[in-house]
Tab-separated table of C-alpha atoms and ligand atoms in Angstrom:
chain	number	residue	atom	x	y	z
A	268	MET	CA	22.009	68.654	-16.236
A	269	LYS	CA	21.726	65.834	-18.779
A	270	ILE	CA	22.180	63.132	-16.138
A	271	LYS	CA	18.869	61.559	-15.070
A	272	ALA	CA	20.194	58.536	-13.190
A	273	CYS	CA	23.208	57.478	-11.132
A	274	LEU	CA	24.272	53.828	-11.045
A	275	PHE	CA	26.479	52.616	-8.212
A	276	ASP	CA	28.806	49.675	-7.920
A	277	LEU	CA	28.637	48.085	-4.436
A	278	ASP	CA	32.004	46.737	-3.308
A	279	GLY	CA	34.481	49.609	-3.035
A	280	VAL	CA	31.881	52.308	-3.695
A	281	ILE	CA	29.061	51.874	-1.157
A	282	VAL	CA	30.877	49.553	1.280
A	283	ASP	CA	34.322	47.983	1.577
A	284	THR	CA	33.340	44.336	1.270
A	285	ALA	CA	36.664	43.661	-0.522
A	286	LYS	CA	38.298	43.026	2.852
A	287	TYR	CA	35.805	40.221	3.599
A	288	HIS	CA	36.180	38.723	0.110
A	289	TYR	CA	39.944	38.805	0.731
A	290	ILE	CA	39.808	37.014	4.084
A	291	ALA	CA	37.495	34.315	2.689
A	292	TRP	CA	39.679	33.715	-0.395
A	293	LYS	CA	42.855	33.787	1.731
A	294	GLU	CA	41.442	31.125	4.056
A	295	MET	CA	40.518	28.986	1.056
A	296	ALA	CA	44.021	29.418	-0.428
A	297	ALA	CA	45.568	28.399	2.918
A	298	ASP	CA	43.425	25.226	2.905
A	299	LEU	CA	44.751	24.509	-0.592
A	300	GLY	CA	48.341	25.069	0.605
A	301	PHE	CA	49.361	28.442	-0.808
A	302	ASP	CA	49.502	32.070	0.265
A	303	PHE	CA	47.354	34.795	-1.264
A	304	SER	CA	48.584	38.364	-0.816
A	305	GLU	CA	46.659	41.624	-0.524
A	306	ASP	CA	48.294	42.817	-3.771
A	307	GLU	CA	47.025	39.718	-5.580
A	308	ASN	CA	43.553	40.430	-4.171
A	309	GLU	CA	43.464	43.605	-6.308
A	310	LEU	CA	43.020	41.295	-9.320
A	311	LEU	CA	39.666	40.087	-7.938
A	312	LYS	CA	37.978	43.464	-7.450
A	313	GLY	CA	34.805	43.762	-9.521
A	314	VAL	CA	35.368	40.264	-10.941
A	315	SER	CA	32.662	37.566	-10.680
A	316	ARG	CA	32.912	34.767	-8.097
A	317	MET	CA	33.801	31.990	-10.571
A	318	ARG	CA	36.282	34.161	-12.482
A	319	SER	CA	37.859	35.150	-9.141
A	320	LEU	CA	38.267	31.460	-8.300
A	321	ASP	CA	39.975	30.798	-11.661
A	322	ILE	CA	42.407	33.672	-11.017
A	323	LEU	CA	43.105	32.391	-7.508
A	324	LEU	CA	43.699	28.805	-8.647
A	325	GLY	CA	46.027	30.198	-11.321
A	326	ILE	CA	48.052	31.974	-8.609
A	327	GLY	CA	48.306	28.704	-6.657
A	328	LYS	CA	49.027	26.757	-9.885
A	329	ILE	CA	46.202	24.383	-8.988
A	330	THR	CA	43.907	22.565	-11.409
A	331	LYS	CA	40.385	21.504	-10.397
A	332	THR	CA	37.435	19.946	-12.185
A	333	GLU	CA	34.324	22.053	-12.804
A	334	ALA	CA	32.475	20.193	-10.001
A	335	GLU	CA	35.343	20.803	-7.564
A	336	LYS	CA	35.383	24.479	-8.539
A	337	LEU	CA	31.678	24.844	-7.780
A	338	GLU	CA	32.269	23.277	-4.381
A	339	LEU	CA	35.219	25.593	-3.664
A	340	ALA	CA	33.239	28.685	-4.747
A	341	ASP	CA	30.385	27.594	-2.492
A	342	GLY	CA	32.758	27.123	0.430
A	343	LYS	CA	34.305	30.551	-0.120
A	344	ASN	CA	30.862	32.111	-0.249
A	345	ARG	CA	29.854	30.443	3.014
A	346	ARG	CA	32.935	31.926	4.722
A	347	TYR	CA	32.231	35.327	3.129
A	348	LEU	CA	28.618	35.276	4.329
A	349	GLU	CA	29.776	34.634	7.879
A	350	TYR	CA	31.693	37.916	7.751
A	351	VAL	CA	29.129	40.078	5.959
A	352	SER	CA	26.284	38.826	8.140
A	353	HIS	CA	27.818	40.945	10.928
A	354	MET	CA	27.930	44.145	8.854
A	355	THR	CA	26.066	47.226	10.077
A	356	ALA	CA	25.198	50.644	8.660
A	357	ALA	CA	28.397	51.918	10.315
A	358	GLU	CA	30.295	50.282	7.438
A	359	ILE	CA	28.675	52.421	4.737
A	360	LEU	CA	31.548	54.452	3.254
A	361	PRO	CA	31.684	58.132	4.360
A	362	GLY	CA	29.294	60.509	2.593
A	363	VAL	CA	27.400	57.789	0.681
A	364	THR	CA	24.043	58.023	2.494
A	365	ARG	CA	24.002	61.828	2.359
A	366	PHE	CA	24.913	61.776	-1.340
A	367	LEU	CA	22.164	59.242	-2.185
A	368	ASP	CA	19.605	61.398	-0.329
A	369	ASP	CA	20.887	64.523	-2.084
A	370	LEU	CA	20.494	62.881	-5.513
A	371	ARG	CA	17.004	61.605	-4.747
A	372	SER	CA	15.787	64.933	-3.416
A	373	ASN	CA	16.963	66.504	-6.684
A	374	GLY	CA	14.965	64.030	-8.767
A	375	ILE	CA	17.881	61.817	-9.838
A	376	LEU	CA	17.068	58.109	-10.128
A	377	VAL	CA	19.398	55.723	-8.286
A	378	ALA	CA	20.351	52.149	-9.183
A	379	LEU	CA	22.805	49.531	-7.983
A	380	GLY	CA	24.927	47.732	-10.594
A	381	SER	CA	27.052	45.112	-8.858
A	382	ALA	CA	28.681	41.815	-9.849
A	383	SER	CA	27.860	40.398	-6.422
A	384	LYS	CA	25.143	37.802	-5.970
A	385	ASN	CA	25.038	38.838	-2.312
A	386	ALA	CA	24.284	42.505	-3.065
A	387	PRO	CA	20.582	42.546	-1.993
A	388	MET	CA	21.400	40.842	1.307
A	389	ILE	CA	24.239	43.313	2.010
A	390	LEU	CA	22.025	46.342	1.222
A	391	ASP	CA	19.468	44.877	3.616
A	392	ARG	CA	22.061	44.440	6.368
A	393	ILE	CA	23.246	48.053	6.089
A	394	HIS	CA	19.659	49.384	5.750
A	395	LEU	CA	20.292	51.033	2.393
A	396	LYS	CA	17.985	49.020	0.131
A	397	GLU	CA	15.141	51.546	0.120
A	398	LYS	CA	17.432	54.252	-1.293
A	399	PHE	CA	17.699	52.383	-4.609
A	400	ASP	CA	14.992	52.579	-7.281
A	401	VAL	CA	16.434	49.504	-8.984
A	402	ILE	CA	18.921	46.770	-8.009
A	403	VAL	CA	20.826	44.835	-10.662
A	404	ASP	CA	23.316	42.278	-9.340
A	405	GLY	CA	25.181	39.077	-10.132
A	406	ASN	CA	21.928	37.093	-10.038
A	407	SER	CA	20.335	38.998	-12.880
A	408	VAL	CA	23.173	39.324	-15.391
A	409	SER	CA	24.909	36.697	-17.484
A	410	ARG	CA	27.889	38.714	-18.717
A	411	ALA	CA	30.489	40.126	-16.320
A	412	LYS	CA	31.968	43.651	-16.400
A	413	PRO	CA	33.581	45.005	-18.671
A	414	ASP	CA	30.460	43.897	-20.529
A	415	PRO	CA	27.942	46.731	-19.995
A	416	GLU	CA	24.990	44.364	-19.341
A	417	VAL	CA	24.655	45.171	-15.617
A	418	PHE	CA	24.457	48.932	-16.229
A	419	LEU	CA	22.342	48.748	-19.410
A	420	LYS	CA	19.851	46.602	-17.548
A	421	GLY	CA	19.767	49.173	-14.747
A	422	ALA	CA	19.120	52.001	-17.244
A	423	ALA	CA	16.352	50.012	-18.970
A	424	LEU	CA	14.643	49.236	-15.656
A	425	LEU	CA	14.834	52.913	-14.687
A	426	GLY	CA	13.447	53.909	-18.091
A	427	VAL	CA	16.363	56.163	-19.040
A	428	GLN	CA	18.820	56.211	-21.951
A	429	PRO	CA	22.469	55.171	-21.375
A	430	HIS	CA	23.767	58.693	-22.188
A	431	GLU	CA	21.571	60.006	-19.359
A	432	CYS	CA	23.358	57.744	-16.848
A	433	LEU	CA	26.366	58.349	-14.622
A	434	VAL	CA	28.178	55.334	-13.136
A	435	PHE	CA	30.321	55.274	-9.972
A	436	GLU	CA	32.957	52.531	-10.083
A	437	ASP	CA	36.115	51.562	-8.184
A	438	ALA	CA	37.318	48.841	-10.581
A	439	GLN	CA	38.815	49.257	-14.056
A	440	ALA	CA	36.525	46.533	-15.460
A	441	GLY	CA	33.547	48.515	-14.132
A	442	ILE	CA	34.765	51.768	-15.700
A	443	GLU	CA	35.127	49.954	-19.041
A	444	ALA	CA	31.624	48.476	-18.605
A	445	ALA	CA	30.123	51.944	-18.140
A	446	LEU	CA	31.986	53.339	-21.165
A	447	ASN	CA	31.059	50.290	-23.271
A	448	GLY	CA	27.430	51.031	-22.381
A	449	GLY	CA	27.746	54.659	-23.549
A	450	MET	CA	27.515	56.087	-20.023
A	451	LYS	CA	29.445	58.739	-18.145
A	452	VAL	CA	31.659	57.403	-15.365
A	453	ILE	CA	33.307	58.669	-12.209
A	454	GLY	CA	36.176	56.575	-10.850
A	455	VAL	CA	36.099	56.109	-7.085
A	456	GLY	CA	39.802	55.943	-6.280
A	457	SER	CA	42.935	57.428	-7.755
A	458	SER	CA	43.823	57.926	-11.419
A	459	ASP	CA	47.115	56.190	-10.521
A	460	HIS	CA	45.163	52.909	-10.532
A	461	LEU	CA	42.173	53.762	-12.727
A	462	SER	CA	41.937	55.208	-16.234
A	463	HIS	CA	39.442	56.543	-18.829
A	464	ALA	CA	36.901	57.861	-16.274
A	465	ASP	CA	35.547	61.431	-16.719
A	466	HIS	CA	36.479	62.347	-13.151
A	467	TYR	CA	38.063	60.692	-10.113
A	468	ILE	CA	36.966	61.130	-6.515
A	469	PRO	CA	38.618	59.690	-3.392
A	470	GLY	CA	35.135	59.114	-1.912
A	471	PHE	CA	31.782	60.846	-1.530
A	472	LYS	CA	32.603	63.251	1.313
A	473	LYS	CA	32.970	66.284	-0.951
A	474	LEU	CA	30.534	65.358	-3.717
A	475	ASP	CA	27.030	66.736	-4.034
A	476	TYR	CA	24.359	67.345	-6.685
A	477	GLU	CA	25.551	70.915	-7.189
A	478	LEU	CA	29.075	69.818	-8.142
A	479	LEU	CA	27.717	67.077	-10.428
A	480	SER	CA	25.555	69.696	-12.162
A	481	LYS	CA	28.667	71.739	-12.894
A	482	TRP	CA	30.471	68.716	-14.355
A	483	TYR	CA	27.575	67.439	-16.438
A	484	LEU	CA	25.687	70.551	-17.571
B	559	B16	P1	29.811	37.473	-4.872
B	559	B16	P2	31.091	44.753	-7.094
B	559	B16	C1	32.121	42.308	-6.760
B	559	B16	O1	31.318	43.361	-6.289
B	559	B16	C2	33.413	42.241	-5.953
B	559	B16	O2	34.185	43.407	-6.184
B	559	B16	C3	34.211	41.025	-6.367
B	559	B16	O3	35.406	40.942	-5.607
B	559	B16	C4	33.349	39.760	-6.157
B	559	B16	O4	34.054	38.607	-6.582
B	559	B16	C5	32.053	39.920	-6.975
B	559	B16	O5	31.365	41.095	-6.557
B	559	B16	C6	31.124	38.724	-6.808
B	559	B16	O6	30.669	38.683	-5.492
B	559	B16	O7	30.739	36.322	-4.646
B	559	B16	O8	29.258	38.081	-3.604
B	559	B16	O9	28.711	37.146	-5.874
B	559	B16	O10	32.375	45.515	-6.993
B	559	B16	O11	30.694	44.442	-8.529
B	559	B16	O12	29.974	45.392	-6.308
B	560	MG	MG1	33.605	47.387	-6.988
């Protein structure tokens, strides 16, 4: 198998933190006097905090100064942290822990490549941090997905070439980021919503090293 490393997105791949992002943004929208639907929340998946805020303010047709935006983003993050601080390992998506162990025992390096600045804290909460050789998150990158920076940085820190990397992503911007970086990519979700990935999986329940070997010989 040519693949030497697997890089994982966090939200939507390892855990479903999208629901907590949604509640926090929805509460903020309500404070600002407009409704924010679950469908509209799809637009924020994989998108950075400040870009998410811009999209949300656009939906509410609200204009704010840069200083006000920083304050709003801070407020949203405080609400979000209240929710994720109660997370436990029970919220790890099905099959993820077994799959990470399977990869590691077969000599595959494992990295996290997430847009979230809260990623290390969340991995800590769900006791998954030690399964990752490298963590790259929203604190260590300056360009958001679909820019490949987050994944290229992960590959460099692992000491592998991009073409030796396989990315797992649930957001279209993340799939584009992996492809822009010259990596293979598996879409976590349905091809009805995602495109251009090599393969699509509904989750990790039925995936193991053996199947990956067949796909990427
Ligand atoms: P934070 P991922 C992304 O995580 C989320 O999908 C996205 O909704 C969120 O806005 C972004 O992280 C930033 O998160 O506010 O915690 O820094 O999918 O890249 O793991
Ligand atoms: Mg995601």
